[in-house]
Amino acid sequence: MKGAVRWYFASSVLGGIVVAGAFLALGVTGRRTTQTVVVQSPVYAQPASSSASGLTPHDIYERDAPGVVFVKAQIVQQIEDPFDLFPQQERSVSTGSGFLIDQRGDILTNYHVIEG
């Protein structure tokens, strides 16, 4: 009986040392070093109305705003769990914006808006 207790104690200590060594080797101790690099670049301000075509921001808005659309993508996936008899449905919703690109009504938007 004494030998079993010693073996259990020794294996517990050895296991603790192995786990502590793994934490130290993998850097999971919570001590992290971060370095922030700040780069400043010169700012060149230009008047709002000095575009190549001579349009002001208001003119551009008036011209292009009717073509901007709101996009809402909804995806329903069937999630099957081997430990659950009844499959679950997972619904993902993402929103964003896009704009009309032709007379047929085709919309151009970013992929992350529709990937779900």
Coordinates of N, CA and C in Angstrom, one line a residue, residues 68-74 93-99 109 113-114:
V68 N -27.0 53.3 -54.6 CA -26.5 52.6 -53.5 C -27.7 51.8 -52.8
V69 N -27.4 50.6 -52.5 CA -28.5 49.7 -51.9 C -28.0 49.1 -50.6
F70 N -29.0 48.7 -49.8 CA -28.8 48.0 -48.6 C -28.9 46.5 -48.9
V71 N -27.9 45.7 -48.4 CA -27.9 44.2 -48.7 C -28.0 43.5 -47.4
K72 N -29.0 42.6 -47.3 CA -29.2 41.7 -46.2 C -29.1 40.3 -46.7
A73 N -28.1 39.5 -46.2 CA -28.0 38.1 -46.7 C -28.3 37.2 -45.5
Q74 N -29.2 36.2 -45.7 CA -29.7 35.3 -44.7 C -29.3 33.9 -45.2
V93 N -27.1 35.9 -40.4 CA -27.6 37.1 -41.1 C -26.4 38.1 -41.1
S94 N -26.2 38.6 -42.3 CA -25.1 39.7 -42.4 C -25.7 40.8 -43.3
T95 N -25.2 42.0 -43.0 CA -25.7 43.2 -43.7 C -24.6 44.0 -44.2
G96 N -24.9 44.8 -45.2 CA -23.8 45.7 -45.8 C -24.5 46.5 -46.8
S97 N -23.6 47.1 -47.7 CA -24.1 47.9 -48.7 C -23.5 47.5 -50.1
G98 N -24.1 48.0 -51.1 CA -23.6 47.7 -52.4 C -24.1 48.8 -53.4
F99 N -23.8 48.6 -54.6 CA -24.4 49.6 -55.6 C -24.7 48.9 -56.9
T109 N -21.1 44.1 -54.3 CA -20.9 44.3 -52.9 C -19.7 43.5 -52.5
V113 N -20.0 40.4 -47.0 CA -21.4 40.8 -46.8 C -22.3 39.6 -47.0
I114 N -21.9 38.8 -48.0 CA -22.8 37.6 -48.4 C -22.3 36.3 -48.0

